[in-house]
Coordinates of C-alpha atoms (C1' of nucleotides) in Angstrom, one line a residue:
Chain A
M1 CA 0.0 0.0 0.0
P2 CA 1.6 3.2 -1.2
M3 CA -0.3 5.4 1.4
K4 CA 1.0 8.8 0.2
K5 CA 1.1 10.8 3.4
K6 CA -0.3 14.1 4.5
R7 CA -0.4 17.8 3.9
M8 CA -3.8 18.4 2.4
T9 CA -5.3 21.7 1.7
G10 CA -7.4 23.1 4.5
R11 CA -10.6 22.4 2.6
E12 CA -9.7 18.8 1.9
R13 CA -8.6 18.1 5.5
K14 CA -11.8 19.7 6.9
A15 CA -13.9 17.6 4.7
Q16 CA -12.0 14.5 5.7
I17 CA -12.3 15.3 9.4
V18 CA -16.1 15.9 9.0
K19 CA -16.4 12.6 7.2
A20 CA -14.6 10.7 10.0
A21 CA -16.5 12.5 12.7
S22 CA -19.9 11.9 11.2
L23 CA -19.2 8.2 10.9
L24 CA -18.2 8.0 14.5
F25 CA -21.0 10.2 15.7
S26 CA -23.5 8.0 13.9
K27 CA -22.1 5.0 15.6
K28 CA -21.5 6.2 19.1
G29 CA -23.1 9.7 19.4
F30 CA -21.5 13.0 20.0
K31 CA -20.9 12.5 23.6
G32 CA -19.8 9.0 23.0
T33 CA -17.1 10.0 20.6
S34 CA -13.8 11.6 21.7
T35 CA -11.8 14.0 19.7
R36 CA -8.9 11.5 20.1
E37 CA -10.9 8.9 18.3
I38 CA -11.8 11.2 15.5
A39 CA -8.1 12.2 15.1
K40 CA -7.1 8.5 15.0
A41 CA -9.8 7.7 12.5
A42 CA -8.6 10.6 10.3
G43 CA -5.0 9.6 10.8
I44 CA -4.0 13.0 12.2
S45 CA -3.2 14.5 15.5
E46 CA -5.8 15.9 17.8
A47 CA -4.3 19.3 17.6
T48 CA -5.0 19.3 13.8
I49 CA -8.7 18.9 14.4
F50 CA -8.6 22.0 16.6
K51 CA -6.6 23.9 13.9
H52 CA -9.6 23.4 11.6
F53 CA -12.5 23.5 14.1
S54 CA -12.2 25.6 17.2
R55 CA -14.6 23.5 19.2
K56 CA -15.8 19.9 19.0
D57 CA -19.3 21.3 18.5
E58 CA -18.3 22.9 15.3
L59 CA -17.9 19.5 13.8
Y60 CA -21.6 19.0 14.4
S61 CA -22.4 22.2 12.7
A62 CA -20.3 21.3 9.7
I63 CA -22.1 18.0 9.4
I64 CA -25.4 19.9 9.3
D65 CA -24.2 22.1 6.5
T66 CA -22.9 19.1 4.6
C67 CA -26.1 17.2 4.9
C68 CA -28.5 20.1 4.3
N69 CA -26.7 21.4 1.3
D70 CA -26.4 17.9 -0.1
D71 CA -29.2 17.4 -2.6
E72 CA -28.3 13.9 -3.5
G73 CA -30.9 12.4 -1.3
R74 CA -33.7 14.6 -2.5
Y75 CA -32.5 14.0 -6.1
H76 CA -32.7 10.2 -5.6
L77 CA -36.1 10.5 -4.2
M78 CA -37.3 12.6 -7.1
K79 CA -35.7 10.1 -9.5
S80 CA -37.5 7.2 -7.9
I81 CA -40.9 8.8 -8.3
E82 CA -40.6 10.8 -11.4
G83 CA -43.5 10.3 -13.9
K84 CA -45.2 7.9 -11.5
E85 CA -48.8 8.1 -10.7
G86 CA -51.2 6.5 -8.2
R87 CA -50.0 3.3 -6.6
E88 CA -46.6 3.5 -8.4
F89 CA -45.9 6.8 -6.8
F90 CA -46.2 5.5 -3.3
K91 CA -44.3 2.3 -4.2
G92 CA -41.5 4.6 -5.4
V93 CA -41.5 6.5 -2.1
A94 CA -41.5 3.3 0.0
A95 CA -38.8 1.7 -2.1
Y96 CA -36.6 4.8 -1.8
F97 CA -36.7 4.8 2.0
I98 CA -36.3 1.1 2.4
E99 CA -33.3 1.1 0.1
R100 CA -31.7 4.1 1.7
F101 CA -32.1 2.8 5.2
D102 CA -30.7 -0.5 4.2
E103 CA -27.6 0.9 2.5
D104 CA -26.9 3.6 5.1
P105 CA -28.5 3.3 8.5
G106 CA -25.8 5.7 9.6
F107 CA -27.6 8.7 8.6
A108 CA -30.8 7.7 10.4
R109 CA -28.7 7.0 13.5
L110 CA -27.1 10.5 13.3
L111 CA -30.6 12.0 13.1
M112 CA -31.8 10.0 16.1
F113 CA -28.7 10.7 18.2
G114 CA -29.1 14.4 17.3
A115 CA -32.7 14.4 18.4
L116 CA -32.0 12.7 21.7
E117 CA -28.9 14.7 22.5
G118 CA -30.8 17.8 21.9
R119 CA -28.6 19.2 19.1
R120 CA -30.0 21.5 16.5
F121 CA -29.1 19.2 13.7
T122 CA -32.2 17.0 13.8
D123 CA -34.4 20.0 14.4
I124 CA -33.2 21.8 11.3
F125 CA -33.2 18.8 9.1
M126 CA -36.7 17.6 10.2
K127 CA -38.2 21.0 9.8
S128 CA -36.9 21.4 6.3
R129 CA -36.5 18.0 4.7
G130 CA -39.0 16.2 6.9
M131 CA -41.8 18.6 6.2
D132 CA -40.8 18.8 2.6
T133 CA -41.4 15.1 2.3
V134 CA -44.7 15.3 4.1
D135 CA -45.7 18.1 1.7
L136 CA -44.6 16.2 -1.3
L137 CA -46.8 13.3 -0.4
A138 CA -49.6 15.5 0.7
G139 CA -49.6 17.3 -2.6
H140 CA -49.9 14.0 -4.5
I141 CA -52.7 13.0 -2.1
K142 CA -54.6 16.2 -2.7
G143 CA -54.4 15.6 -6.4
L144 CA -55.9 12.1 -6.0
M145 CA -58.6 13.6 -3.8
R146 CA -59.5 16.2 -6.4
A147 CA -59.5 13.5 -9.0
G148 CA -62.1 11.7 -7.0
V149 CA -59.9 8.7 -6.4
F150 CA -59.2 9.3 -2.7
K151 CA -61.7 10.1 0.0
R152 CA -61.4 13.6 1.4
R153 CA -59.2 13.5 4.5
D154 CA -56.5 15.6 6.2
P155 CA -53.8 15.3 3.4
E156 CA -50.8 16.0 5.6
L157 CA -52.0 13.6 8.3
S158 CA -52.6 10.9 5.6
A159 CA -49.1 11.5 4.3
R160 CA -47.7 11.0 7.7
A161 CA -49.7 7.7 8.1
F162 CA -48.0 6.4 5.0
L163 CA -44.6 7.7 5.9
G164 CA -45.0 6.3 9.4
M165 CA -45.6 2.8 8.2
V166 CA -42.5 2.9 6.0
L167 CA -40.2 4.8 8.3
H168 CA -41.1 3.0 11.4
Y169 CA -40.6 -0.4 9.7
C170 CA -37.2 0.7 8.5
T171 CA -36.2 2.1 11.8
A172 CA -37.3 -1.0 13.7
Q173 CA -35.6 -3.3 11.3
E174 CA -32.3 -1.6 11.2
I175 CA -31.9 0.2 14.5
Y176 CA -34.0 -1.7 16.9
G177 CA -32.7 -4.9 15.5
F178 CA -36.1 -6.4 14.5
K179 CA -34.5 -7.8 11.3
R180 CA -32.9 -10.5 13.4
F181 CA -36.3 -12.1 14.1
F182 CA -38.7 -10.5 11.6
D183 CA -37.9 -10.5 7.9
R184 CA -39.9 -10.0 4.8
P185 CA -38.7 -9.3 1.2
P186 CA -38.5 -5.5 0.7
R187 CA -40.7 -5.6 -2.4
K188 CA -43.4 -7.4 -0.4
V189 CA -43.2 -4.9 2.4
A190 CA -43.5 -1.9 0.0
A191 CA -46.4 -3.6 -1.9
T192 CA -48.3 -4.5 1.3
F193 CA -48.0 -1.0 2.8
V194 CA -48.9 0.7 -0.5
D195 CA -51.9 -1.6 -0.8
I196 CA -53.2 -1.0 2.7
F197 CA -52.7 2.7 2.3
F198 CA -54.1 3.1 -1.2
N199 CA -57.2 1.0 -0.5
G200 CA -57.6 2.8 2.7
M201 CA -57.6 6.1 1.0
E202 CA -59.8 5.2 -2.0
K203 CA -63.4 6.1 -2.2
E204 CA -65.7 3.1 -1.7
T205 CA -66.6 1.9 -5.2
G206 CA -69.9 0.5 -4.0
P207 CA -72.9 0.0 -6.3
Chain B
M1 CA -40.7 20.9 53.7
P2 CA -40.0 18.3 56.4
M3 CA -37.4 16.5 54.2
K4 CA -36.8 13.6 56.5
K5 CA -33.2 12.6 55.9
K6 CA -31.4 9.5 55.1
R7 CA -30.7 5.9 56.2
M8 CA -33.0 3.9 54.0
T9 CA -32.9 0.1 53.7
G10 CA -30.7 -1.2 50.9
R11 CA -33.7 -2.1 48.8
E12 CA -35.3 1.3 49.1
R13 CA -32.0 3.1 48.3
K14 CA -31.4 0.9 45.3
A15 CA -34.9 1.6 43.9
Q16 CA -34.4 5.3 44.5
I17 CA -31.0 5.3 42.7
V18 CA -32.5 3.3 39.7
K19 CA -35.3 5.8 39.5
A20 CA -33.0 8.8 39.4
A21 CA -30.7 7.1 37.0
S22 CA -33.4 6.1 34.5
L23 CA -34.7 9.6 34.5
L24 CA -31.3 11.0 33.7
F25 CA -30.5 8.2 31.1
S26 CA -33.7 9.0 29.3
K27 CA -32.8 12.6 29.1
K28 CA -29.1 12.4 28.3
G29 CA -28.3 8.8 27.5
F30 CA -26.0 6.4 29.4
K31 CA -22.7 8.0 28.3
G32 CA -24.1 11.4 28.7
T33 CA -24.9 10.9 32.3
S34 CA -22.2 10.9 35.0
T35 CA -22.4 9.0 38.2
R36 CA -21.9 12.3 39.9
E37 CA -25.1 13.6 38.4
I38 CA -27.0 10.5 39.4
A39 CA -25.7 10.9 43.0
K40 CA -26.7 14.5 43.1
A41 CA -30.2 13.8 41.7
A42 CA -30.6 11.1 44.3
G43 CA -29.3 13.4 47.1
I44 CA -26.5 11.0 48.1
S45 CA -22.8 10.7 47.6
E46 CA -21.3 9.0 44.6
A47 CA -19.7 6.4 46.8
T48 CA -23.1 5.3 47.9
I49 CA -24.1 4.4 44.4
F50 CA -21.1 2.1 44.2
K51 CA -22.0 0.6 47.5
H52 CA -25.2 -0.6 45.9
F53 CA -24.2 -1.1 42.3
S54 CA -20.6 -2.3 41.6
R55 CA -20.5 -0.7 38.1
K56 CA -22.4 2.0 36.3
D57 CA -23.5 -0.6 33.9
E58 CA -25.4 -2.4 36.6
L59 CA -27.8 0.5 36.8
Y60 CA -28.8 -0.2 33.2
S61 CA -29.4 -3.9 34.0
A62 CA -31.5 -2.9 37.0
I63 CA -33.6 -0.6 34.8
I64 CA -34.2 -3.5 32.3
D65 CA -35.3 -5.7 35.1
T66 CA -37.6 -3.0 36.5
C67 CA -39.2 -2.3 33.1
C68 CA -39.5 -5.9 32.0
N69 CA -41.0 -7.1 35.2
D70 CA -43.3 -4.2 35.3
D71 CA -46.6 -5.3 33.8
E72 CA -48.3 -2.0 34.3
G73 CA -47.9 -1.0 30.7
R74 CA -49.2 -4.2 29.4
Y75 CA -52.1 -4.0 31.8
H76 CA -53.1 -0.6 30.6
L77 CA -52.9 -1.7 27.0
M78 CA -55.1 -4.6 27.8
K79 CA -57.5 -2.4 29.7
S80 CA -57.8 0.0 26.8
I81 CA -58.8 -2.7 24.3
E82 CA -60.7 -5.2 26.4
G83 CA -64.0 -6.2 25.0
K84 CA -63.4 -4.1 21.9
E85 CA -63.9 -5.3 18.4
G86 CA -63.2 -4.1 14.9
R87 CA -62.4 -0.4 14.5
E88 CA -62.8 0.1 18.3
F89 CA -60.0 -2.3 19.0
F90 CA -57.6 -0.4 16.8
K91 CA -58.7 2.9 18.2
G92 CA -58.0 1.6 21.6
V93 CA -54.4 0.6 20.6
A94 CA -53.8 3.9 18.9
A95 CA -55.1 5.9 21.9
Y96 CA -53.0 3.9 24.3
F97 CA -49.8 4.7 22.5
I98 CA -50.6 8.3 21.9
E99 CA -51.5 8.8 25.5
R100 CA -48.4 7.0 26.8
F101 CA -46.0 8.9 24.6
D102 CA -47.5 12.1 25.6
E103 CA -47.4 11.5 29.3
D104 CA -44.0 9.9 29.4
P105 CA -41.7 10.3 26.4
G106 CA -38.9 9.4 28.7
F107 CA -39.4 5.7 28.3
A108 CA -39.3 6.0 24.5
R109 CA -36.2 8.0 24.8
L110 CA -34.6 5.3 27.0
L111 CA -35.4 2.7 24.4
M112 CA -34.0 4.8 21.6
F113 CA -30.8 5.7 23.5
G114 CA -30.4 2.0 24.4
A115 CA -30.7 1.0 20.8
L116 CA -28.3 3.6 19.6
E117 CA -25.7 3.0 22.3
G118 CA -25.9 -0.7 21.6
R119 CA -27.0 -1.8 25.1
R120 CA -29.0 -5.0 25.5
F121 CA -31.9 -3.2 27.1
T122 CA -33.7 -2.3 23.9
D123 CA -32.9 -5.6 22.3
I124 CA -34.5 -7.5 25.1
F125 CA -37.5 -5.2 25.4
M126 CA -38.2 -5.2 21.7
K127 CA -37.9 -8.9 21.3
S128 CA -40.3 -9.6 24.1
R129 CA -42.7 -6.6 24.4
G130 CA -42.4 -5.4 20.8
M131 CA -43.1 -8.7 19.2
D132 CA -45.8 -9.4 21.8
T133 CA -47.6 -6.3 20.6
V134 CA -47.2 -7.2 17.0
D135 CA -48.6 -10.7 17.8
L136 CA -51.5 -9.2 19.7
L137 CA -52.5 -7.1 16.7
A138 CA -51.8 -9.9 14.3
G139 CA -54.0 -12.2 16.2
H140 CA -56.9 -9.8 16.0
I141 CA -56.2 -9.2 12.3
K142 CA -56.2 -12.9 11.7
G143 CA -59.6 -13.1 13.4
L144 CA -61.0 -10.5 11.1
M145 CA -59.6 -12.3 8.1
R146 CA -61.2 -15.5 9.1
A147 CA -64.4 -13.7 9.6
G148 CA -64.2 -12.4 6.0
V149 CA -64.0 -8.8 7.1
F150 CA -60.3 -8.3 6.1
K151 CA -58.6 -9.3 2.9
R152 CA -56.0 -12.1 3.4
R153 CA -52.6 -10.5 3.8
D154 CA -49.5 -11.1 5.9
P155 CA -51.0 -10.5 9.4
E156 CA -47.8 -9.6 11.2
L157 CA -46.7 -7.2 8.4
S158 CA -50.2 -5.6 8.5
A159 CA -49.9 -5.2 12.2
R160 CA -46.6 -3.5 11.7
A161 CA -48.1 -1.2 9.2
F162 CA -50.7 0.0 11.8
L163 CA -48.2 0.2 14.6
G164 CA -45.8 2.0 12.3
M165 CA -48.3 4.8 11.6
V166 CA -49.0 5.3 15.2
L167 CA -45.6 4.9 16.7
H168 CA -43.8 6.9 14.1
Y169 CA -46.3 9.7 14.5
C170 CA -45.7 9.7 18.3
T171 CA -42.0 9.5 17.9
A172 CA -41.8 12.3 15.4
Q173 CA -44.1 14.5 17.5
E174 CA -42.4 14.1 20.8
I175 CA -38.8 13.3 20.0
Y176 CA -38.1 14.9 16.7
G177 CA -40.0 17.9 17.8
F178 CA -42.6 17.9 15.0
K179 CA -45.3 19.0 17.4
R180 CA -43.9 22.5 17.3
F181 CA -45.0 22.9 13.7
F182 CA -47.5 20.1 13.1
D183 CA -50.4 19.5 15.4
R184 CA -53.7 17.7 15.2
P185 CA -56.1 16.7 18.0
P186 CA -55.1 13.2 19.2
R187 CA -58.6 11.8 18.7
K188 CA -58.5 12.9 15.1
V189 CA -55.1 11.3 14.6
A190 CA -56.3 8.0 16.0
A191 CA -59.5 8.2 14.0
T192 CA -57.8 9.0 10.7
F193 CA -55.1 6.2 11.1
V194 CA -57.7 3.6 12.1
D195 CA -59.9 4.6 9.2
I196 CA -57.1 4.4 6.7
F197 CA -55.9 1.1 8.1
F198 CA -59.3 -0.5 8.5
N199 CA -60.6 0.5 5.1
G200 CA -57.3 -0.6 3.6
M201 CA -57.6 -4.0 5.1
E202 CA -61.3 -4.6 4.4
K203 CA -62.5 -6.8 1.5
E204 CA -63.9 -4.8 -1.3
T205 CA -67.6 -4.8 -0.9
G206 CA -68.2 -4.6 -4.6
P207 CA -71.3 -5.9 -6.3
Chain C
dA1 C1' 17.7 28.9 -11.6
dA2 C1' 18.6 29.3 -7.0
dT3 C1' 17.4 31.3 -2.8
dA4 C1' 14.9 33.8 0.7
dT5 C1' 10.3 34.8 2.8
dG6 C1' 5.5 34.4 4.4
dT7 C1' 2.1 31.4 5.8
dA8 C1' -0.9 27.5 6.1
dA9 C1' -0.7 22.6 7.7
dG10 C1' 0.6 19.8 11.2
dT11 C1' 2.3 18.0 15.8
dG12 C1' 4.1 16.3 20.8
dA13 C1' 3.6 17.5 25.0
dG14 C1' 1.2 19.6 27.8
dT15 C1' -3.2 22.0 30.7
dA16 C1' -7.2 22.1 33.7
dC17 C1' -10.9 19.4 34.5
dT18 C1' -14.1 15.2 34.6
dT19 C1' -14.8 10.4 34.6
dA20 C1' -15.8 5.8 36.9
dC21 C1' -14.5 3.7 40.6
dT22 C1' -11.8 2.8 45.7
dT23 C1' -10.2 3.3 50.2
dA24 C1' -10.5 4.1 54.8
dC25 C1' -13.3 5.6 58.0
dC26 C1' -17.5 7.2 60.4
dT27 C1' -22.8 6.5 62.0
dT28 C1' -26.9 4.3 63.0
dG29 C1' -30.6 0.9 64.2
dG30 C1' -31.8 -3.7 65.6
Chain D
dC1 C1' -22.1 -4.5 69.7
dC2 C1' -21.8 -5.0 65.1
dA3 C1' -23.4 -5.3 60.5
dA4 C1' -25.3 -2.5 57.1
dG5 C1' -25.8 2.3 55.5
dG6 C1' -23.3 6.1 54.3
dT7 C1' -19.5 9.3 53.1
dA8 C1' -15.0 12.5 52.4
dA9 C1' -11.2 12.1 50.2
dG10 C1' -8.9 9.9 47.3
dT11 C1' -6.9 7.8 42.2
dA12 C1' -5.8 6.5 37.5
dA13 C1' -7.4 7.2 33.2
dG14 C1' -10.0 10.0 30.3
dT15 C1' -11.8 14.5 28.4
dA16 C1' -11.7 18.8 25.4
dC17 C1' -8.7 22.0 24.3
dT18 C1' -3.8 24.9 24.1
dC19 C1' 1.0 26.0 23.3
dA20 C1' 5.3 26.4 21.4
dC21 C1' 7.2 24.7 17.8
dT22 C1' 8.4 22.2 13.0
dT23 C1' 7.4 21.3 8.2
dA24 C1' 5.9 21.9 3.4
dC25 C1' 4.9 24.8 -0.2
dA26 C1' 3.7 28.8 -3.2
dT27 C1' 5.5 33.1 -4.4
dA28 C1' 8.9 37.1 -4.9
dT29 C1' 13.6 38.5 -5.2
dT30 C1' 18.0 37.9 -6.4

DNA sequence: AATATGTAAGTGAGTACTTACTTACCTTGG
DNA sequence: CCAAGGTAAGTAAGTACTCACTTACATATT
């Protein structure tokens, strides 16, 4: 392994430290992670961390910025629903979250830790991205109500019902460890949830 | 305030320490709480804690025991659904969780912290109480399927769909702070979720 | 082209303080 | 009296953070 050594530009080093920190924070929380560990993970001295970030807390702020200005997630969500209508739209949303959780539970852990430890991180993220997602679903739901497909109901609350099914399932599987004793194929999960939700929202098609 | 002073029996003191500890752990997590704080909260010296519990970790174990051997929660759930059928049964379940979360988010926080910090607590609790609840709902769902009211679907997964709606809503409201910018009357929430779920599970009553 | 200069990147060895946990010693009630 | 309840005063190993200093490199001057 050639392992070319150090001397990065400030920006590179900062990014690298944030990356190492967010990985550790997601695993062990802010309080549970020492600056020493972060330094070791980044392969630098502790002092270097404090050259770039004047307090440990600033690492958290930097993570917020990175995540909130990172549109990759939003982009993927948009990709996985674009052009889709009706049941397919909801399947797209469900599939997106199930996939994301599975490939990177770290981010969800970071959010949870943030919420529990009372940092602003989760607050800011939830208020912007969380509500955005609710509104996105609610918008679609309103459309289906206007089209006479769905019964009229509180659209935001309905959106949260659907998101709740999906997100709680993912959280329980990955973070509470349910997957060790409860497992179903992801496609089946998505299909079942969409089915329950869509049928539940539809107008009765009685005689 | 009369504030009768000290000298409790070992058992009393242990219980008191566990109580203080679990309150603090639920607020700041295991790593985020120092034994000094626990001692202060309990109004005793740090050394006394270690007289009764040989390591900090044992406090966690004691909390597990207390919670798992405490049937109060289960009892209240049973109370709030007893004799109920159909929609009323699900309303009872939803109401139970919404109420519980509202009056004591601390316990949920303890579970979440436990899961994130990788302690056995959450594991044990989820495997027993969590799956019990899924099974309870699934049992009811199976009954409704046999009766021809519900479409045939994976009963456990359906149970998790319903629990997901309710629990994610509660978690988001209380722990992620959604309630500061999203609020609905609890009865409406329960009614809406039950309606979506029940209609979604029902057999089409077509001609 | 070779050299001096200014500065950002990086560090080893601290600091002051907190952590979980101990020791040696009182105090009380049965 | 004496065992159990309780504590003040430790300790070794962390903790976040600082200091005085070295290194690497881009640029300007010779």
